[in-house]
Amino acid sequence: MNQVRNIAIKFMDFPAEILLTILGHLDVYELVRARKICNDIRQLVDSSSELQYLIDVRYFNAIPASLPGCNIAVATRRQLLQKSETAWQKAEYSERNSIPMSYSPDDYRWSCGILGIPVKSLEQIKFVQPTLSDSDTHTTNLRQRSCKIDSTAFEGYSFSPAQDLVAILSRAARGESHAYDVTFRSLSEDKIHPDAASPLVKALDNQIDPELFNSPYTQTMIFGDYYGLFCKYAHKADGGLVDFLQIWNWKSKDTFQCLEIFDVDCGTINFSFLTNDRFLVASAKELMLFSLNIVDSVNTIRLIAKFSFPALRDPFVFHYIAFNPIPFHASTHNQLIAINMCVSTPTNTESPYFTFYIERNTILKLESTYISRYGEASRDSPNLPWSAWGSKYTQFFENSHSSCVHRIFGFRTADLIGDLISRERELQPRQLRIRDFNPHRVMDFKAGNTTELHQRLVEGETPNSALFLEPLGPGLPYLETISQEKFLASDMTMEANRIMLLSLKVEDSHNVSQSIDILDFE
């Protein structure tokens, strides 16, 4: 009679290649926990550049689209990521390149490292992209493209380099029943975008009074397949003054557009996409979260949650609110949102400016908090009080002037400290301030696992402002680094491994030249 012997095979008896394949299917947090099971698994994980790189990407909250191409070895990519993070922590760039500007930026916009500059005298929008022409000498040049416009009708533009898209907003011809023409063009070829469902769409068609329509403020935004237009103080076709928000799926004729109308008494100010199906609308009183749903092949907008801003003392009001746009290529990645506020009063000539940060994923989670308390929102439903969300999940800063521009990439922010123009009315250079809200790095810093002397931990600090009736709260902790060098610049933008400054050079009392200065943190 044959005897069958049961042979117990332990996990660690498998070949290392099979074990690494199994571990590679784990979530990063599960992978980190697996390292704590035993020394054998810890050594196995630590021996794999691929697994270590996955852990580093999550630890640093790095956005994969911004990392080096897949043709570079994983071990090299990990070294580059760690080198870049060290440079950011010290606020010390490795290379600086300067490129003169031949156009005076007016109504300029940054997107994915490209600067858009309308040049109405040439009836063009110029797109300027600094590129590294020689990897050995680090010489840089400008790659320039242009898009034609009708300067007499031109109202604004948005562009998305990741989608090779430029959306141009122009006033409709006199006598038309709509307010604006929107054209979707290719950024690289200046022709109708091949994915556009229609070469031209009519905004607010049959919605406005064409004789009275003259909106003083419009805002546009591209986010993936969607294009949004916010139009303030518009005369409706049947009379009355309203604020319009119209959103298109610019790639699809079946799910083409939807419209939301706000009474001007609501004080609606601005909007911003969060994800493919969620967007925020700010008013002078509240923050509203909307969903964008497809029902029977038609887009519909639904209000789902409302959040109060911190209450202000009379007679102060929130005069203007703006969002830092979220780059679409990072739309599935958690990151900070910056909400910029201007506070005003009829009796005060000066307007204080504030910025507060909140994580994008926090806003999305607060949707369920709201619904569990009040159900799905309506225009008449209560707001989630500031004390229930803002004081815990945000970090407030008071800005000395509107020229204080905050830029964001992931959990990292950058700004130039102080005013560009001194009290003597002269241009002055400013230090660069980098803040890192990455909770993993903050936790390690507090635990003493880092030895950086360039950074300081900031927690529990909020603006000491008498304008607010309720506490702003302890806020989000962060690490702060301030550069030793000062920069004479009017604006900036930030990417994964670089900062681009719109720099100024005073040549004489009447002549100031401009350039793009590229600071590489790698």
Short mmCIF file of C-alpha atoms in Angstrom, two decimals:
data_model
loop_
_atom_site.label_atom_id
_atom_site.label_comp_id
_atom_site.label_asym_id
_atom_site.label_seq_id
_atom_site.Cartn_x
_atom_site.Cartn_y
_atom_site.Cartn_z
CA MET A 1 0.00 0.00 0.00
CA ASN A 2 1.44 3.31 -1.13
CA GLN A 3 1.80 5.97 1.48
CA VAL A 4 1.14 9.60 0.51
CA ARG A 5 3.27 11.99 2.49
CA ASN A 6 2.08 15.57 2.95
CA ILE A 7 4.91 17.99 2.40
CA ALA A 8 4.39 21.39 3.99
CA ILE A 9 5.87 24.15 1.82
CA LYS A 10 6.55 27.37 3.63
CA PHE A 11 6.10 30.74 1.96
CA MET A 12 9.79 31.50 2.09
CA ASP A 13 10.61 28.16 0.40
CA PHE A 14 9.50 29.56 -2.97
CA PRO A 15 12.18 31.01 -5.27
CA ALA A 16 12.88 34.72 -4.75
CA GLU A 17 11.56 35.57 -8.24
CA ILE A 18 8.15 34.08 -7.39
CA LEU A 19 8.06 35.76 -3.98
CA LEU A 20 8.83 39.16 -5.52
CA THR A 21 6.07 38.65 -8.10
CA ILE A 22 3.59 37.88 -5.31
CA LEU A 23 4.69 40.87 -3.22
CA GLY A 24 4.47 43.13 -6.27
CA HIS A 25 0.69 42.65 -6.32
CA LEU A 26 0.30 44.09 -2.82
CA ASP A 27 -0.87 47.62 -2.13
CA VAL A 28 2.03 49.82 -1.03
CA TYR A 29 0.73 50.06 2.53
CA GLU A 30 0.33 46.27 2.66
CA LEU A 31 3.86 45.96 1.29
CA VAL A 32 5.21 48.14 4.09
CA ARG A 33 3.33 46.04 6.66
CA ALA A 34 4.69 42.86 5.07
CA ARG A 35 8.24 44.07 5.78
CA LYS A 36 7.45 43.86 9.50
CA ILE A 37 6.48 40.17 9.42
CA CYS A 38 10.02 38.84 9.55
CA ASN A 39 13.61 39.66 8.62
CA ASP A 40 13.53 37.39 5.56
CA ILE A 41 10.61 39.26 3.96
CA ARG A 42 12.10 42.62 4.95
CA GLN A 43 15.41 41.73 3.27
CA LEU A 44 13.56 40.45 0.21
CA VAL A 45 11.58 43.68 -0.19
CA ASP A 46 14.65 45.83 0.46
CA SER A 47 16.62 43.94 -2.19
CA SER A 48 14.10 44.83 -4.92
CA SER A 49 14.54 48.18 -6.65
CA GLU A 50 11.04 47.84 -8.13
CA LEU A 51 9.33 47.37 -4.75
CA GLN A 52 11.44 50.08 -3.11
CA TYR A 53 10.57 52.47 -5.92
CA LEU A 54 6.84 51.79 -5.45
CA ILE A 55 7.21 52.58 -1.75
CA ASP A 56 9.17 55.78 -2.46
CA VAL A 57 6.58 57.00 -5.00
CA ARG A 58 3.82 56.62 -2.40
CA TYR A 59 5.95 58.01 0.43
CA PHE A 60 6.87 61.17 -1.48
CA ASN A 61 3.38 61.37 -3.07
CA ALA A 62 5.14 61.62 -6.43
CA ILE A 63 2.86 61.94 -9.45
CA PRO A 64 3.84 59.13 -11.85
CA ALA A 65 3.22 61.18 -15.01
CA SER A 66 5.94 63.59 -13.95
CA LEU A 67 8.59 60.96 -13.33
CA PRO A 68 11.28 59.93 -15.84
CA GLY A 69 10.29 57.71 -18.73
CA CYS A 70 9.99 53.95 -18.45
CA ASN A 71 13.11 53.47 -20.59
CA ILE A 72 15.20 54.49 -17.58
CA ALA A 73 16.11 51.68 -15.18
CA VAL A 74 14.00 51.52 -12.02
CA ALA A 75 17.06 51.83 -9.78
CA THR A 76 18.05 55.01 -11.64
CA ARG A 77 14.53 56.40 -11.38
CA ARG A 78 14.59 55.80 -7.65
CA GLN A 79 17.93 57.61 -7.31
CA LEU A 80 16.61 60.57 -9.35
CA LEU A 81 13.46 60.75 -7.21
CA GLN A 82 15.43 60.73 -3.95
CA LYS A 83 17.92 63.29 -5.30
CA SER A 84 15.09 65.60 -6.34
CA GLU A 85 13.38 65.29 -2.95
CA THR A 86 16.63 66.18 -1.18
CA ALA A 87 17.00 69.27 -3.38
CA TRP A 88 13.45 70.39 -2.54
CA GLN A 89 14.04 69.84 1.18
CA LYS A 90 17.06 72.14 1.04
CA ALA A 91 15.50 74.63 -1.40
CA GLU A 92 18.70 74.27 -3.41
CA TYR A 93 18.40 73.89 -7.16
CA SER A 94 21.07 72.12 -9.22
CA GLU A 95 20.85 74.19 -12.43
CA ARG A 96 19.52 77.62 -13.39
CA ASN A 97 18.89 78.62 -16.98
CA SER A 98 17.53 81.94 -18.22
CA ILE A 99 15.71 82.57 -21.49
CA PRO A 100 14.86 86.15 -22.64
CA MET A 101 11.23 86.94 -23.44
CA SER A 102 10.36 88.78 -26.63
CA TYR A 103 6.71 89.33 -25.66
CA SER A 104 5.27 91.21 -22.73
CA PRO A 105 3.06 88.70 -20.89
CA ASP A 106 -0.52 89.91 -20.51
CA ASP A 107 -3.32 87.56 -19.46
CA TYR A 108 -0.73 84.79 -19.43
CA ARG A 109 -1.35 81.27 -18.14
CA TRP A 110 0.87 78.37 -17.10
CA SER A 111 0.00 74.74 -17.78
CA CYS A 112 2.35 71.75 -17.52
CA GLY A 113 5.42 73.97 -17.85
CA ILE A 114 4.12 75.86 -20.91
CA LEU A 115 3.42 79.59 -20.81
CA GLY A 116 0.51 80.91 -22.90
CA ILE A 117 0.73 84.57 -23.92
CA PRO A 118 -2.00 86.31 -25.97
CA VAL A 119 -0.35 88.77 -28.38
CA LYS A 120 -3.34 90.66 -29.74
CA SER A 121 -1.24 92.85 -32.03
CA LEU A 122 -0.26 89.67 -33.89
CA GLU A 123 -3.72 88.11 -33.49
CA GLN A 124 -2.09 85.07 -31.93
CA ILE A 125 -1.66 83.21 -28.66
CA LYS A 126 2.00 82.36 -28.26
CA PHE A 127 2.87 79.18 -26.37
CA VAL A 128 6.37 79.14 -24.96
CA GLN A 129 7.89 75.89 -23.69
CA PRO A 130 11.41 75.89 -22.20
CA THR A 131 13.17 72.72 -23.33
CA LEU A 132 16.53 71.20 -22.49
CA SER A 133 18.44 71.13 -25.78
CA ASP A 134 21.69 69.62 -24.50
CA SER A 135 21.65 67.18 -21.59
CA ASP A 136 25.42 67.54 -21.14
CA THR A 137 25.73 71.33 -21.04
CA HIS A 138 22.18 71.92 -19.71
CA THR A 139 21.61 74.63 -22.32
CA THR A 140 17.98 75.56 -22.74
CA ASN A 141 15.94 77.06 -25.53
CA LEU A 142 12.33 77.99 -26.14
CA ARG A 143 10.03 75.87 -28.21
CA GLN A 144 7.35 78.21 -29.52
CA ARG A 145 3.95 77.50 -31.03
CA SER A 146 1.06 79.79 -31.84
CA CYS A 147 -2.68 79.74 -32.30
CA LYS A 148 -4.57 82.30 -34.37
CA ILE A 149 -7.25 84.46 -32.77
CA ASP A 150 -9.60 87.24 -33.83
CA SER A 151 -8.40 89.97 -31.48
CA THR A 152 -11.61 92.00 -31.91
CA ALA A 153 -13.77 89.15 -30.56
CA PHE A 154 -11.23 87.33 -28.34
CA GLU A 155 -12.43 86.89 -24.73
CA GLY A 156 -10.18 84.23 -23.23
CA TYR A 157 -8.59 80.82 -23.56
CA SER A 158 -7.68 77.63 -21.72
CA PHE A 159 -5.19 75.00 -22.78
CA SER A 160 -4.18 71.47 -21.86
CA PRO A 161 -0.76 70.40 -23.21
CA ALA A 162 -1.37 66.81 -22.07
CA GLN A 163 -4.30 66.68 -24.52
CA ASP A 164 -2.76 68.94 -27.19
CA LEU A 165 -5.80 71.18 -26.73
CA VAL A 166 -6.52 74.91 -26.83
CA ALA A 167 -10.07 76.15 -26.20
CA ILE A 168 -10.63 79.71 -27.46
CA LEU A 169 -13.55 81.80 -26.21
CA SER A 170 -14.77 84.56 -28.56
CA ARG A 171 -17.75 86.92 -28.45
CA ALA A 172 -20.52 85.89 -30.83
CA ALA A 173 -21.25 88.11 -33.82
CA ARG A 174 -23.84 90.81 -33.36
CA GLY A 175 -27.41 89.57 -33.87
CA GLU A 176 -26.66 85.97 -32.87
CA SER A 177 -28.80 84.25 -30.23
CA HIS A 178 -25.82 83.00 -28.23
CA ALA A 179 -23.16 84.72 -26.15
CA TYR A 180 -19.87 83.11 -27.16
CA ASP A 181 -18.23 80.87 -29.72
CA VAL A 182 -15.94 78.17 -28.33
CA THR A 183 -13.45 76.50 -30.66
CA PHE A 184 -11.38 73.45 -29.72
CA ARG A 185 -8.04 73.52 -31.52
CA SER A 186 -4.85 71.49 -31.59
CA LEU A 187 -2.02 73.16 -29.65
CA SER A 188 0.70 71.68 -31.86
CA GLU A 189 -0.86 72.27 -35.29
CA ASP A 190 -3.33 75.17 -34.87
CA LYS A 191 -6.22 73.38 -36.49
CA ILE A 192 -9.48 71.88 -35.25
CA HIS A 193 -8.68 69.23 -32.64
CA PRO A 194 -9.22 65.76 -34.14
CA ASP A 195 -11.13 64.57 -31.04
CA ALA A 196 -13.53 67.53 -30.92
CA ALA A 197 -17.14 66.47 -31.48
CA SER A 198 -17.80 69.84 -33.10
CA PRO A 199 -15.32 72.44 -34.40
CA LEU A 200 -17.35 75.22 -32.79
CA VAL A 201 -19.95 75.25 -30.05
CA LYS A 202 -22.36 78.03 -29.17
CA ALA A 203 -22.24 79.00 -25.51
CA LEU A 204 -25.47 80.03 -23.76
CA ASP A 205 -27.46 79.60 -26.96
CA ASN A 206 -31.01 80.97 -26.56
CA GLN A 207 -30.24 81.62 -22.89
CA ILE A 208 -29.29 85.30 -22.97
CA ASP A 209 -30.66 88.62 -24.16
CA PRO A 210 -28.27 89.37 -27.06
CA GLU A 211 -28.98 93.11 -26.88
CA LEU A 212 -28.20 93.45 -23.15
CA PHE A 213 -25.64 90.71 -22.65
CA ASN A 214 -22.32 92.10 -21.43
CA SER A 215 -20.83 89.87 -18.74
CA PRO A 216 -18.00 91.64 -16.86
CA TYR A 217 -16.37 88.37 -15.76
CA THR A 218 -15.91 84.96 -17.36
CA GLN A 219 -13.83 81.97 -16.32
CA THR A 220 -13.02 78.85 -18.31
CA MET A 221 -11.40 75.52 -17.44
CA ILE A 222 -10.46 72.30 -19.25
CA PHE A 223 -10.46 69.05 -17.32
CA GLY A 224 -10.14 65.88 -19.37
CA ASP A 225 -13.20 65.48 -21.59
CA TYR A 226 -14.93 68.48 -20.03
CA TYR A 227 -14.81 72.20 -20.71
CA GLY A 228 -16.52 74.61 -18.33
CA LEU A 229 -17.54 78.25 -18.77
CA PHE A 230 -18.63 80.43 -15.84
CA CYS A 231 -20.29 83.70 -16.80
CA LYS A 232 -21.25 86.30 -14.18
CA TYR A 233 -23.98 88.96 -14.27
CA ALA A 234 -25.57 87.82 -17.52
CA HIS A 235 -28.97 88.99 -18.77
CA LYS A 236 -31.29 86.06 -19.38
CA ALA A 237 -33.38 85.82 -22.53
CA ASP A 238 -36.59 86.18 -20.49
CA GLY A 239 -35.20 89.02 -18.36
CA GLY A 240 -33.35 89.09 -15.08
CA LEU A 241 -29.71 88.98 -14.11
CA VAL A 242 -28.09 85.60 -13.33
CA ASP A 243 -24.79 83.74 -13.20
CA PHE A 244 -24.37 80.89 -15.71
CA LEU A 245 -22.20 77.77 -15.49
CA GLN A 246 -22.18 75.68 -18.65
CA ILE A 247 -20.19 72.45 -19.05
CA TRP A 248 -19.54 70.49 -22.24
CA ASN A 249 -18.18 67.07 -22.98
CA TRP A 250 -16.17 68.43 -25.89
CA LYS A 251 -15.44 64.96 -27.29
CA SER A 252 -18.99 63.61 -27.44
CA LYS A 253 -22.13 64.67 -29.30
CA ASP A 254 -24.30 62.28 -27.30
CA THR A 255 -23.46 63.72 -23.88
CA PHE A 256 -22.88 67.24 -25.03
CA GLN A 257 -23.70 69.92 -22.49
CA CYS A 258 -25.44 70.90 -19.29
CA LEU A 259 -26.28 74.20 -17.67
CA GLU A 260 -26.59 75.51 -14.11
CA ILE A 261 -28.11 78.91 -13.35
CA PHE A 262 -27.39 80.79 -10.11
CA ASP A 263 -29.27 83.76 -8.76
CA VAL A 264 -26.92 86.74 -8.45
CA ASP A 265 -27.99 87.10 -4.80
CA CYS A 266 -26.09 83.84 -4.13
CA GLY A 267 -22.86 85.70 -4.80
CA THR A 268 -21.44 82.92 -6.99
CA ILE A 269 -17.80 83.68 -7.75
CA ASN A 270 -15.82 80.79 -9.24
CA PHE A 271 -15.67 77.07 -10.03
CA SER A 272 -13.09 74.29 -10.35
CA PHE A 273 -13.14 70.63 -11.37
CA LEU A 274 -11.94 68.10 -8.79
CA THR A 275 -12.39 64.87 -10.75
CA ASN A 276 -14.14 63.75 -13.92
CA ASP A 277 -17.49 63.85 -12.13
CA ARG A 278 -17.05 66.30 -9.24
CA PHE A 279 -16.55 70.05 -9.21
CA LEU A 280 -16.65 72.90 -6.70
CA VAL A 281 -18.48 76.20 -6.94
CA ALA A 282 -17.58 79.03 -4.56
CA SER A 283 -19.88 81.82 -3.50
CA ALA A 284 -19.38 84.64 -1.03
CA LYS A 285 -20.97 82.47 1.67
CA GLU A 286 -20.22 78.83 0.95
CA LEU A 287 -18.44 76.12 -0.98
CA MET A 288 -20.75 73.86 -3.02
CA LEU A 289 -19.86 70.38 -4.28
CA PHE A 290 -21.63 69.24 -7.46
CA SER A 291 -21.66 65.94 -9.32
CA LEU A 292 -21.72 65.61 -13.08
CA ASN A 293 -23.75 62.56 -14.06
CA ILE A 294 -24.79 60.93 -17.30
CA VAL A 295 -28.48 59.99 -17.31
CA ASP A 296 -30.02 58.65 -20.54
CA SER A 297 -27.00 59.95 -22.51
CA VAL A 298 -27.49 63.47 -21.15
CA ASN A 299 -25.22 65.28 -18.71
CA THR A 300 -26.93 66.52 -15.56
CA ILE A 301 -25.56 68.63 -12.71
CA ARG A 302 -26.57 67.75 -9.14
CA LEU A 303 -25.77 69.62 -5.93
CA ILE A 304 -24.62 67.07 -3.33
CA ALA A 305 -22.94 68.93 -0.44
CA LYS A 306 -22.39 72.44 0.94
CA PHE A 307 -19.69 73.77 3.26
CA SER A 308 -19.57 77.03 5.19
CA PHE A 309 -16.57 79.35 5.13
CA PRO A 310 -15.42 80.80 8.47
CA ALA A 311 -17.77 83.58 9.52
CA LEU A 312 -16.51 87.17 9.10
CA ARG A 313 -17.17 90.18 11.28
CA ASP A 314 -19.52 92.82 9.89
CA PRO A 315 -19.21 94.49 7.46
CA PHE A 316 -16.49 92.26 5.95
CA VAL A 317 -17.43 89.88 3.12
CA PHE A 318 -15.58 87.50 0.82
CA HIS A 319 -15.20 89.67 -2.24
CA TYR A 320 -13.36 87.25 -4.51
CA ILE A 321 -12.49 83.53 -4.33
CA ALA A 322 -10.28 81.61 -6.76
CA PHE A 323 -8.99 78.03 -7.02
CA ASN A 324 -5.59 76.76 -8.03
CA PRO A 325 -6.44 74.48 -10.96
CA ILE A 326 -5.75 70.76 -10.63
CA PRO A 327 -3.67 69.36 -13.52
CA PHE A 328 -5.69 66.67 -15.28
CA HIS A 329 -2.76 64.26 -15.55
CA ALA A 330 -2.76 64.22 -11.73
CA SER A 331 -6.53 63.92 -11.37
CA THR A 332 -6.40 60.43 -9.84
CA HIS A 333 -3.65 61.44 -7.41
CA ASN A 334 -4.29 63.02 -4.02
CA GLN A 335 -2.98 66.57 -3.77
CA LEU A 336 -3.60 69.95 -2.23
CA ILE A 337 -6.17 72.45 -3.41
CA ALA A 338 -5.48 76.13 -2.80
CA ILE A 339 -8.49 78.41 -2.29
CA ASN A 340 -7.56 82.10 -2.51
CA MET A 341 -9.80 84.70 -0.86
CA CYS A 342 -10.05 88.45 -0.96
CA VAL A 343 -11.93 90.07 1.94
CA SER A 344 -13.40 93.55 1.55
CA THR A 345 -15.67 96.10 3.20
CA PRO A 346 -17.19 99.37 1.94
CA THR A 347 -15.47 101.30 4.73
CA ASN A 348 -11.94 99.98 4.17
CA THR A 349 -9.68 100.88 1.25
CA GLU A 350 -7.38 97.88 1.82
CA SER A 351 -8.47 94.33 1.05
CA PRO A 352 -6.86 91.52 3.08
CA TYR A 353 -5.94 88.36 1.16
CA PHE A 354 -6.00 84.81 2.49
CA THR A 355 -5.17 81.37 1.11
CA PHE A 356 -6.14 78.07 2.64
CA TYR A 357 -5.11 74.56 1.63
CA ILE A 358 -7.11 71.36 1.82
CA GLU A 359 -6.46 67.91 0.39
CA ARG A 360 -8.53 67.01 -2.66
CA ASN A 361 -9.40 63.59 -1.18
CA THR A 362 -10.60 65.26 2.02
CA ILE A 363 -13.20 67.25 0.09
CA LEU A 364 -14.40 64.06 -1.58
CA LYS A 365 -14.67 62.24 1.77
CA LEU A 366 -16.60 65.15 3.29
CA GLU A 367 -19.36 64.43 0.78
CA SER A 368 -20.37 61.34 2.81
CA THR A 369 -20.05 63.34 6.05
CA TYR A 370 -22.52 65.87 4.71
CA ILE A 371 -24.99 63.27 3.39
CA SER A 372 -24.94 61.32 6.66
CA ARG A 373 -25.97 64.51 8.50
CA TYR A 374 -28.36 66.22 6.12
CA GLY A 375 -28.96 63.93 3.14
CA GLU A 376 -28.23 65.07 -0.38
CA ALA A 377 -27.96 68.85 -0.58
CA SER A 378 -30.44 71.30 -2.04
CA ARG A 379 -30.32 75.04 -2.42
CA ASP A 380 -32.23 75.40 0.87
CA SER A 381 -30.44 72.71 2.89
CA PRO A 382 -27.99 73.68 5.66
CA ASN A 383 -24.23 73.89 5.21
CA LEU A 384 -21.70 71.72 6.99
CA PRO A 385 -20.33 74.23 9.55
CA TRP A 386 -16.75 75.41 9.30
CA SER A 387 -16.07 73.96 12.75
CA ALA A 388 -16.96 70.48 11.44
CA TRP A 389 -14.50 70.51 8.57
CA GLY A 390 -12.37 73.62 8.04
CA SER A 391 -10.68 73.96 11.42
CA LYS A 392 -9.47 70.36 11.25
CA TYR A 393 -8.62 69.78 7.62
CA THR A 394 -7.33 73.13 6.30
CA GLN A 395 -4.34 75.41 6.77
CA PHE A 396 -4.91 79.17 6.52
CA PHE A 397 -2.35 81.80 5.52
CA GLU A 398 -2.73 85.56 5.36
CA ASN A 399 -1.07 87.11 2.31
CA SER A 400 0.44 90.55 2.43
CA HIS A 401 -0.74 91.38 -1.08
CA SER A 402 -2.58 89.93 -4.07
CA SER A 403 0.80 89.50 -5.78
CA CYS A 404 1.55 86.62 -3.38
CA VAL A 405 1.04 83.65 -5.71
CA HIS A 406 0.85 80.12 -4.30
CA ARG A 407 1.76 77.25 -6.63
CA ILE A 408 1.07 73.59 -5.92
CA PHE A 409 2.34 70.25 -7.13
CA GLY A 410 1.10 67.25 -5.15
CA PHE A 411 1.58 68.01 -1.44
CA ARG A 412 4.27 70.62 -2.07
CA THR A 413 3.65 74.36 -2.40
CA ALA A 414 5.88 77.26 -3.35
CA ASP A 415 5.58 81.02 -3.17
CA LEU A 416 7.72 84.16 -3.11
CA ILE A 417 7.80 85.85 0.28
CA GLY A 418 6.62 89.45 0.59
CA ASP A 419 5.61 92.13 -1.89
CA LEU A 420 7.19 92.59 -5.29
CA ILE A 421 7.03 96.38 -4.92
CA SER A 422 8.56 97.96 -1.84
CA ARG A 423 7.18 100.90 0.14
CA GLU A 424 9.54 103.10 -1.86
CA ARG A 425 7.72 101.86 -5.00
CA GLU A 426 10.74 99.95 -6.23
CA LEU A 427 10.96 96.35 -7.42
CA GLN A 428 12.56 94.10 -4.84
CA PRO A 429 13.81 90.48 -4.97
CA ARG A 430 12.14 87.92 -2.74
CA GLN A 431 13.04 84.64 -1.12
CA LEU A 432 11.48 81.39 -2.27
CA ARG A 433 9.45 79.50 0.33
CA ILE A 434 8.72 75.79 -0.08
CA ARG A 435 6.17 74.05 2.12
CA ASP A 436 5.75 70.27 2.22
CA PHE A 437 2.39 69.01 3.56
CA ASN A 438 3.24 65.36 2.92
CA PRO A 439 1.96 63.60 6.08
CA HIS A 440 4.57 60.81 5.73
CA ARG A 441 7.45 63.29 5.79
CA VAL A 442 5.89 65.31 8.62
CA MET A 443 5.49 62.14 10.69
CA ASP A 444 9.10 61.09 10.10
CA PHE A 445 10.36 64.58 10.93
CA LYS A 446 8.44 64.60 14.21
CA ALA A 447 9.76 61.14 15.05
CA GLY A 448 13.33 62.33 14.52
CA ASN A 449 13.94 60.05 11.55
CA THR A 450 15.29 62.90 9.42
CA THR A 451 18.30 65.10 10.06
CA GLU A 452 17.60 67.99 7.71
CA LEU A 453 18.77 71.29 9.17
CA HIS A 454 17.19 73.28 6.36
CA GLN A 455 13.58 72.67 7.36
CA ARG A 456 11.36 73.55 10.27
CA LEU A 457 8.17 71.86 11.36
CA VAL A 458 5.13 74.12 11.57
CA GLU A 459 2.00 72.94 13.33
CA GLY A 460 -0.73 74.64 15.28
CA GLU A 461 -0.09 78.02 13.64
CA THR A 462 -3.00 79.99 12.16
CA PRO A 463 -3.35 83.65 11.15
CA ASN A 464 -4.09 85.90 14.11
CA SER A 465 -6.78 87.86 12.31
CA ALA A 466 -9.55 89.85 13.94
CA LEU A 467 -11.67 89.54 10.79
CA PHE A 468 -13.04 86.09 11.66
CA LEU A 469 -15.72 85.33 14.22
CA GLU A 470 -14.72 81.69 14.69
CA PRO A 471 -11.38 79.92 15.12
CA LEU A 472 -9.57 78.92 11.96
CA GLY A 473 -8.24 75.88 13.78
CA PRO A 474 -4.80 74.32 14.28
CA GLY A 475 -4.60 73.42 10.59
CA LEU A 476 -2.46 70.94 8.70
CA PRO A 477 1.17 70.49 9.84
CA TYR A 478 3.89 71.06 7.26
CA LEU A 479 7.64 71.37 6.77
CA GLU A 480 8.96 74.73 5.61
CA THR A 481 12.18 75.58 3.78
CA ILE A 482 13.22 79.11 2.77
CA SER A 483 15.88 79.74 0.16
CA GLN A 484 18.95 81.82 0.95
CA GLU A 485 18.83 83.30 -2.53
CA LYS A 486 16.36 86.00 -3.55
CA PHE A 487 14.63 86.24 -6.92
CA LEU A 488 13.29 89.28 -8.76
CA ALA A 489 10.20 87.71 -10.31
CA SER A 490 6.54 88.61 -10.78
CA ASP A 491 5.14 85.08 -11.07
CA MET A 492 6.13 81.43 -11.02
CA THR A 493 4.91 77.92 -11.64
CA MET A 494 6.02 74.57 -10.26
CA GLU A 495 6.36 71.04 -11.62
CA ALA A 496 7.73 67.80 -10.18
CA ASN A 497 11.40 68.74 -10.57
CA ARG A 498 11.50 72.42 -11.47
CA ILE A 499 10.31 75.93 -10.79
CA MET A 500 9.89 78.41 -13.62
CA LEU A 501 10.06 82.08 -12.73
CA LEU A 502 8.77 85.00 -14.75
CA SER A 503 11.85 87.04 -13.89
CA LEU A 504 12.43 90.78 -14.19
CA LYS A 505 15.58 92.76 -14.86
CA VAL A 506 15.69 96.51 -14.24
CA GLU A 507 17.78 98.02 -17.02
CA ASP A 508 16.95 101.65 -16.20
CA SER A 509 14.18 103.60 -14.47
CA HIS A 510 11.86 103.22 -17.47
CA ASN A 511 12.87 99.85 -18.86
CA VAL A 512 12.29 96.42 -17.33
CA SER A 513 13.06 93.29 -19.35
CA GLN A 514 11.56 89.87 -18.70
CA SER A 515 12.83 86.33 -18.96
CA ILE A 516 11.92 82.80 -17.94
CA ASP A 517 14.31 81.43 -15.34
CA ILE A 518 14.26 77.66 -14.90
CA LEU A 519 15.37 76.22 -11.58
CA ASP A 520 16.00 72.47 -11.79
CA PHE A 521 15.57 70.54 -8.53
CA GLU A 522 17.11 67.26 -9.61
#
